[in-house]
């Protein structure tokens, strides 16, 4: 292959293609996947527990109204919370980029020496570290990103989307919260079918997280069911207690 085909605009050679390393990584940046998983789990647990607590003391009609209200309130709350949380985190990253950019422009030599020291701690010789630093510092944006990854473990180019996190959280909470309500909406005015649906939903939601965490499906499913059962049982007992006192 001609050498000119391997050279970029700056005259530096790059590999013709990425090597197949035999594995890939999941997104661990805390974006939509975390929001969706948390939304689904929270919707299932909170609304199943809410329905159990209300059903312990009230009629099926009151349980349905409470469940729908819990679904809407929880979904909007989760979405707004996710949007605010992710936006605030992204703004903090932008602030760190500003600090690093200012240092890059006003204290260039100190930033170079800092990067040389970091690369040497990673195992490079001083000569290799200085050569790599010169290469990295040729592009200001890439250099700032590299510094931030090494210094605070955050890549400013990989910020999660606040809108996507909020949307996925809203949708998954609503779906999760709807599952224990389905028997009531279909005319079964009893708590047992709702608890069964909620339990199945918890196991399915837990199992779906297994491929991302590389845990056994049965372990993830049973863990989520156990956590949900504790919350539901506690809420049901509190509902009985409140009903006996009022």
mmCIF file of C-alpha atoms in Angstrom:
data_model
loop_
_atom_site.group_PDB
_atom_site.id
_atom_site.type_symbol
_atom_site.label_atom_id
_atom_site.label_comp_id
_atom_site.label_asym_id
_atom_site.label_seq_id
_atom_site.Cartn_x
_atom_site.Cartn_y
_atom_site.Cartn_z
ATOM 1 C CA UNK A 1 0.000 0.000 0.000
ATOM 2 C CA UNK A 2 1.422 3.438 -0.893
ATOM 3 C CA UNK A 3 2.728 5.395 2.077
ATOM 4 C CA UNK A 4 0.639 8.422 1.163
ATOM 5 C CA UNK A 5 -2.508 6.394 1.761
ATOM 6 C CA UNK A 6 -1.431 5.914 5.373
ATOM 7 C CA UNK A 7 -0.551 9.522 6.108
ATOM 8 C CA UNK A 8 -3.060 11.985 7.505
ATOM 9 C CA UNK A 9 -3.267 15.685 6.842
ATOM 10 C CA UNK A 10 -0.447 16.403 9.331
ATOM 11 C CA UNK A 11 1.851 13.834 7.822
ATOM 12 C CA UNK A 12 1.495 11.254 10.622
ATOM 13 C CA UNK A 13 0.953 7.608 9.835
ATOM 14 C CA UNK A 14 -2.110 5.850 11.205
ATOM 15 C CA UNK A 15 -3.069 2.162 11.127
ATOM 16 C CA UNK A 16 -5.089 1.191 8.060
ATOM 17 C CA UNK A 17 -7.689 -0.423 10.317
ATOM 18 C CA UNK A 18 -8.338 -1.140 13.971
ATOM 19 C CA UNK A 19 -7.157 -4.530 15.182
ATOM 20 C CA UNK A 20 -9.741 -7.064 16.320
ATOM 21 C CA UNK A 21 -9.033 -7.397 20.048
ATOM 22 C CA UNK A 22 -11.687 -10.062 20.516
ATOM 23 C CA UNK A 23 -13.939 -8.240 22.971
ATOM 24 C CA UNK A 24 -16.057 -5.129 23.429
ATOM 25 C CA UNK A 25 -17.190 -3.037 26.384
ATOM 26 C CA UNK A 26 -20.603 -1.878 27.518
ATOM 27 C CA UNK A 27 -21.452 1.795 28.006
ATOM 28 C CA UNK A 28 -20.532 2.596 31.614
ATOM 29 C CA UNK A 29 -20.750 6.370 31.314
ATOM 30 C CA UNK A 30 -23.969 6.504 33.369
ATOM 31 C CA UNK A 31 -26.225 7.656 30.558
ATOM 32 C CA UNK A 32 -29.454 6.209 29.172
ATOM 33 C CA UNK A 33 -28.845 2.609 30.258
ATOM 34 C CA UNK A 34 -28.500 3.488 33.921
ATOM 35 C CA UNK A 35 -31.529 5.785 33.732
ATOM 36 C CA UNK A 36 -33.641 3.152 31.940
ATOM 37 C CA UNK A 37 -32.671 0.337 34.314
ATOM 38 C CA UNK A 38 -33.208 2.484 37.396
ATOM 39 C CA UNK A 39 -36.527 3.781 36.028
ATOM 40 C CA UNK A 40 -37.881 0.303 35.325
ATOM 41 C CA UNK A 41 -36.794 -1.076 38.683
ATOM 42 C CA UNK A 42 -38.108 1.938 40.583
ATOM 43 C CA UNK A 43 -41.422 1.843 38.737
ATOM 44 C CA UNK A 44 -41.919 -1.826 39.500
ATOM 45 C CA UNK A 45 -40.889 -1.672 43.146
ATOM 46 C CA UNK A 46 -42.488 1.625 44.109
ATOM 47 C CA UNK A 47 -45.840 1.050 42.425
ATOM 48 C CA UNK A 48 -46.111 -2.583 43.506
ATOM 49 C CA UNK A 49 -45.371 -1.465 47.054
ATOM 50 C CA UNK A 50 -47.811 1.444 46.761
ATOM 51 C CA UNK A 51 -50.574 -0.822 45.490
ATOM 52 C CA UNK A 52 -49.897 -3.322 48.282
ATOM 53 C CA UNK A 53 -49.994 -0.601 50.925
ATOM 54 C CA UNK A 54 -53.237 0.916 49.657
ATOM 55 C CA UNK A 55 -54.892 -2.470 49.018
ATOM 56 C CA UNK A 56 -54.218 -3.442 52.624
ATOM 57 C CA UNK A 57 -56.680 -0.784 53.763
ATOM 58 C CA UNK A 58 -58.773 0.413 50.820
ATOM 59 C CA UNK A 59 -61.001 -0.799 47.983
ATOM 60 C CA UNK A 60 -59.904 -1.886 44.511
ATOM 61 C CA UNK A 61 -61.069 1.464 43.080
ATOM 62 C CA UNK A 62 -58.925 3.414 45.529
ATOM 63 C CA UNK A 63 -55.995 1.113 44.733
ATOM 64 C CA UNK A 64 -56.289 1.762 40.989
ATOM 65 C CA UNK A 65 -56.511 5.533 41.465
ATOM 66 C CA UNK A 66 -53.513 5.488 43.780
ATOM 67 C CA UNK A 67 -51.559 3.288 41.374
ATOM 68 C CA UNK A 68 -52.214 5.564 38.388
ATOM 69 C CA UNK A 69 -51.340 8.624 40.435
ATOM 70 C CA UNK A 70 -48.138 6.926 41.580
ATOM 71 C CA UNK A 71 -47.272 6.022 38.004
ATOM 72 C CA UNK A 72 -47.639 9.584 36.713
ATOM 73 C CA UNK A 73 -46.026 11.290 39.689
ATOM 74 C CA UNK A 74 -43.124 8.855 39.732
ATOM 75 C CA UNK A 75 -42.498 9.008 35.976
ATOM 76 C CA UNK A 76 -42.400 12.804 35.899
ATOM 77 C CA UNK A 77 -40.282 12.921 39.036
ATOM 78 C CA UNK A 78 -37.796 10.405 37.641
ATOM 79 C CA UNK A 79 -37.538 12.212 34.309
ATOM 80 C CA UNK A 80 -36.991 15.626 35.872
ATOM 81 C CA UNK A 81 -34.532 14.178 38.366
ATOM 82 C CA UNK A 82 -32.515 12.459 35.645
ATOM 83 C CA UNK A 83 -32.482 15.558 33.446
ATOM 84 C CA UNK A 84 -31.327 17.776 36.296
ATOM 85 C CA UNK A 85 -28.756 15.257 37.499
ATOM 86 C CA UNK A 86 -27.172 14.622 34.100
ATOM 87 C CA UNK A 87 -27.268 18.307 33.140
ATOM 88 C CA UNK A 88 -25.549 19.296 36.380
ATOM 89 C CA UNK A 89 -22.892 16.607 35.901
ATOM 90 C CA UNK A 90 -22.268 17.768 32.314
ATOM 91 C CA UNK A 91 -21.995 21.383 33.445
ATOM 92 C CA UNK A 92 -19.421 20.324 36.011
ATOM 93 C CA UNK A 93 -17.433 18.581 33.265
ATOM 94 C CA UNK A 94 -17.627 21.753 31.134
ATOM 95 C CA UNK A 95 -16.288 23.710 34.096
ATOM 96 C CA UNK A 96 -13.336 21.334 34.409
ATOM 97 C CA UNK A 97 -12.671 21.653 30.668
ATOM 98 C CA UNK A 98 -12.556 25.445 31.085
ATOM 99 C CA UNK A 99 -10.064 25.133 33.952
ATOM 100 C CA UNK A 100 -7.875 22.739 31.981
ATOM 101 C CA UNK A 101 -8.029 24.858 28.814
ATOM 102 C CA UNK A 102 -6.972 27.963 30.732
ATOM 103 C CA UNK A 103 -4.037 26.087 32.252
ATOM 104 C CA UNK A 104 -3.144 24.649 28.852
ATOM 105 C CA UNK A 105 -2.891 28.136 27.357
ATOM 106 C CA UNK A 106 -1.246 29.973 30.256
ATOM 107 C CA UNK A 107 1.002 27.263 31.738
ATOM 108 C CA UNK A 108 1.939 25.155 28.742
ATOM 109 C CA UNK A 109 5.292 23.971 30.064
ATOM 110 C CA UNK A 110 3.825 22.963 33.424
ATOM 111 C CA UNK A 111 1.065 21.032 31.646
ATOM 112 C CA UNK A 112 3.652 19.243 29.519
ATOM 113 C CA UNK A 113 5.682 18.268 32.557
ATOM 114 C CA UNK A 114 2.533 17.086 34.305
ATOM 115 C CA UNK A 115 1.648 14.809 31.400
ATOM 116 C CA UNK A 116 5.209 13.504 31.143
ATOM 117 C CA UNK A 117 5.053 12.544 34.834
ATOM 118 C CA UNK A 118 1.682 10.829 34.385
ATOM 119 C CA UNK A 119 2.916 8.811 31.401
ATOM 120 C CA UNK A 120 6.059 7.795 33.260
ATOM 121 C CA UNK A 121 3.891 6.534 36.143
ATOM 122 C CA UNK A 122 2.093 4.417 33.562
ATOM 123 C CA UNK A 123 5.405 2.709 32.722
ATOM 124 C CA UNK A 124 6.886 4.790 29.890
ATOM 125 C CA UNK A 125 10.501 5.836 29.844
ATOM 126 C CA UNK A 126 11.131 9.579 30.093
ATOM 127 C CA UNK A 127 12.155 9.814 26.443
ATOM 128 C CA UNK A 128 9.015 7.992 25.266
ATOM 129 C CA UNK A 129 6.809 10.029 27.615
ATOM 130 C CA UNK A 130 8.216 13.317 26.299
ATOM 131 C CA UNK A 131 7.769 12.211 22.694
ATOM 132 C CA UNK A 132 4.175 11.123 23.403
ATOM 133 C CA UNK A 133 3.473 14.411 25.195
ATOM 134 C CA UNK A 134 4.629 16.407 22.183
ATOM 135 C CA UNK A 135 2.349 14.376 19.933
ATOM 136 C CA UNK A 136 -0.645 14.708 22.267
ATOM 137 C CA UNK A 137 -0.196 18.453 22.785
ATOM 138 C CA UNK A 138 -0.290 19.225 19.058
ATOM 139 C CA UNK A 139 -4.111 19.194 19.229
ATOM 140 C CA UNK A 140 -5.471 21.355 22.049
ATOM 141 C CA UNK A 141 -8.883 19.679 22.354
ATOM 142 C CA UNK A 142 -7.471 16.157 22.315
ATOM 143 C CA UNK A 143 -4.777 17.150 24.799
ATOM 144 C CA UNK A 144 -7.329 18.627 27.192
ATOM 145 C CA UNK A 145 -9.461 15.507 26.907
ATOM 146 C CA UNK A 146 -6.450 13.280 27.584
ATOM 147 C CA UNK A 147 -5.435 15.332 30.623
ATOM 148 C CA UNK A 148 -8.958 15.145 32.087
ATOM 149 C CA UNK A 149 -9.188 11.388 31.550
ATOM 150 C CA UNK A 150 -5.889 10.912 33.391
ATOM 151 C CA UNK A 151 -6.549 13.470 36.132
ATOM 152 C CA UNK A 152 -10.229 12.978 37.017
ATOM 153 C CA UNK A 153 -11.242 9.930 34.985
ATOM 154 C CA UNK A 154 -13.729 11.795 32.754
ATOM 155 C CA UNK A 155 -13.672 12.135 28.966
ATOM 156 C CA UNK A 156 -15.466 15.383 28.008
ATOM 157 C CA UNK A 157 -16.194 13.921 24.565
ATOM 158 C CA UNK A 158 -18.305 11.142 26.132
ATOM 159 C CA UNK A 159 -20.866 13.155 28.087
ATOM 160 C CA UNK A 160 -24.276 11.456 28.417
ATOM 161 C CA UNK A 161 -27.390 13.081 26.951
ATOM 162 C CA UNK A 162 -29.675 14.619 29.580
ATOM 163 C CA UNK A 163 -32.695 14.421 27.247
ATOM 164 C CA UNK A 164 -32.119 10.760 26.438
ATOM 165 C CA UNK A 165 -31.640 9.911 30.117
ATOM 166 C CA UNK A 166 -34.853 11.744 31.055
ATOM 167 C CA UNK A 167 -36.883 10.184 28.241
ATOM 168 C CA UNK A 168 -35.691 6.644 28.932
ATOM 169 C CA UNK A 169 -36.271 7.091 32.661
ATOM 170 C CA UNK A 170 -39.835 8.372 32.133
ATOM 171 C CA UNK A 171 -40.753 5.620 29.698
ATOM 172 C CA UNK A 172 -39.265 2.762 31.677
ATOM 173 C CA UNK A 173 -40.703 3.957 34.993
ATOM 174 C CA UNK A 174 -44.160 4.184 33.419
ATOM 175 C CA UNK A 175 -43.852 0.689 31.956
ATOM 176 C CA UNK A 176 -42.589 -0.750 35.228
ATOM 177 C CA UNK A 177 -45.294 0.980 37.265
ATOM 178 C CA UNK A 178 -48.014 -0.188 34.869
ATOM 179 C CA UNK A 179 -47.224 -3.905 35.253
ATOM 180 C CA UNK A 180 -48.633 -4.420 38.797
ATOM 181 C CA UNK A 181 -51.656 -2.305 37.811
ATOM 182 C CA UNK A 182 -52.621 -4.474 34.842
ATOM 183 C CA UNK A 183 -54.753 -7.004 36.763
ATOM 184 C CA UNK A 184 -56.773 -4.177 38.341
ATOM 185 C CA UNK A 185 -57.258 -2.476 34.963
ATOM 186 C CA UNK A 186 -58.399 -5.808 33.497
ATOM 187 C CA UNK A 187 -61.049 -6.240 36.195
ATOM 188 C CA UNK A 188 -59.251 -8.426 38.749
ATOM 189 C CA UNK A 189 -59.918 -6.493 41.939
ATOM 190 C CA UNK A 190 -57.511 -8.529 44.040
ATOM 191 C CA UNK A 191 -54.020 -7.819 45.297
ATOM 192 C CA UNK A 192 -52.610 -11.297 44.569
ATOM 193 C CA UNK A 193 -52.616 -11.008 40.728
ATOM 194 C CA UNK A 194 -51.019 -7.573 41.030
ATOM 195 C CA UNK A 195 -48.282 -8.955 43.253
ATOM 196 C CA UNK A 196 -47.701 -11.841 40.845
ATOM 197 C CA UNK A 197 -47.371 -9.468 37.902
ATOM 198 C CA UNK A 198 -45.084 -7.231 39.896
ATOM 199 C CA UNK A 199 -42.924 -10.203 40.916
ATOM 200 C CA UNK A 200 -42.653 -11.482 37.355
ATOM 201 C CA UNK A 201 -41.821 -7.975 36.161
ATOM 202 C CA UNK A 202 -39.072 -7.642 38.779
ATOM 203 C CA UNK A 203 -37.505 -10.936 37.740
ATOM 204 C CA UNK A 204 -37.633 -10.048 34.050
ATOM 205 C CA UNK A 205 -36.167 -6.590 34.667
ATOM 206 C CA UNK A 206 -33.421 -8.045 36.829
ATOM 207 C CA UNK A 207 -32.644 -10.726 34.263
ATOM 208 C CA UNK A 208 -32.389 -8.179 31.458
ATOM 209 C CA UNK A 209 -29.552 -6.429 33.279
ATOM 210 C CA UNK A 210 -27.474 -9.615 33.425
ATOM 211 C CA UNK A 211 -25.881 -9.291 29.946
ATOM 212 C CA UNK A 212 -24.594 -5.833 30.855
ATOM 213 C CA UNK A 213 -23.196 -6.884 34.238
ATOM 214 C CA UNK A 214 -22.089 -10.361 33.101
ATOM 215 C CA UNK A 215 -23.866 -11.916 36.069
ATOM 216 C CA UNK A 216 -25.933 -15.117 35.816
ATOM 217 C CA UNK A 217 -29.491 -14.347 34.725
ATOM 218 C CA UNK A 218 -31.016 -16.305 37.612
ATOM 219 C CA UNK A 219 -28.902 -14.424 40.149
ATOM 220 C CA UNK A 220 -29.845 -10.978 38.789
ATOM 221 C CA UNK A 221 -33.532 -11.959 38.581
ATOM 222 C CA UNK A 222 -33.739 -13.378 42.107
ATOM 223 C CA UNK A 223 -31.789 -10.477 43.601
ATOM 224 C CA UNK A 224 -34.239 -7.966 42.168
ATOM 225 C CA UNK A 225 -37.208 -10.053 43.270
ATOM 226 C CA UNK A 226 -35.808 -10.213 46.811
ATOM 227 C CA UNK A 227 -35.276 -6.454 47.000
ATOM 228 C CA UNK A 228 -38.780 -5.806 45.671
ATOM 229 C CA UNK A 229 -40.357 -8.330 48.062
ATOM 230 C CA UNK A 230 -38.801 -6.566 51.046
ATOM 231 C CA UNK A 231 -40.158 -3.194 49.952
ATOM 232 C CA UNK A 232 -43.625 -4.575 49.180
ATOM 233 C CA UNK A 233 -43.882 -6.489 52.457
ATOM 234 C CA UNK A 234 -42.818 -3.474 54.495
ATOM 235 C CA UNK A 235 -45.312 -1.192 52.759
ATOM 236 C CA UNK A 236 -48.138 -3.710 53.120
ATOM 237 C CA UNK A 237 -47.510 -4.042 56.861
ATOM 238 C CA UNK A 238 -47.402 -0.269 57.264
ATOM 239 C CA UNK A 239 -50.695 -0.038 55.365
ATOM 240 C CA UNK A 240 -52.303 -2.518 57.750
ATOM 241 C CA UNK A 241 -50.943 -0.620 60.734
ATOM 242 C CA UNK A 242 -52.220 2.739 59.483
ATOM 243 C CA UNK A 243 -55.635 1.224 58.709
ATOM 244 C CA UNK A 244 -55.906 -0.130 62.243
ATOM 245 C CA UNK A 245 -55.026 3.239 63.766
ATOM 246 C CA UNK A 246 -57.325 5.436 61.694
#
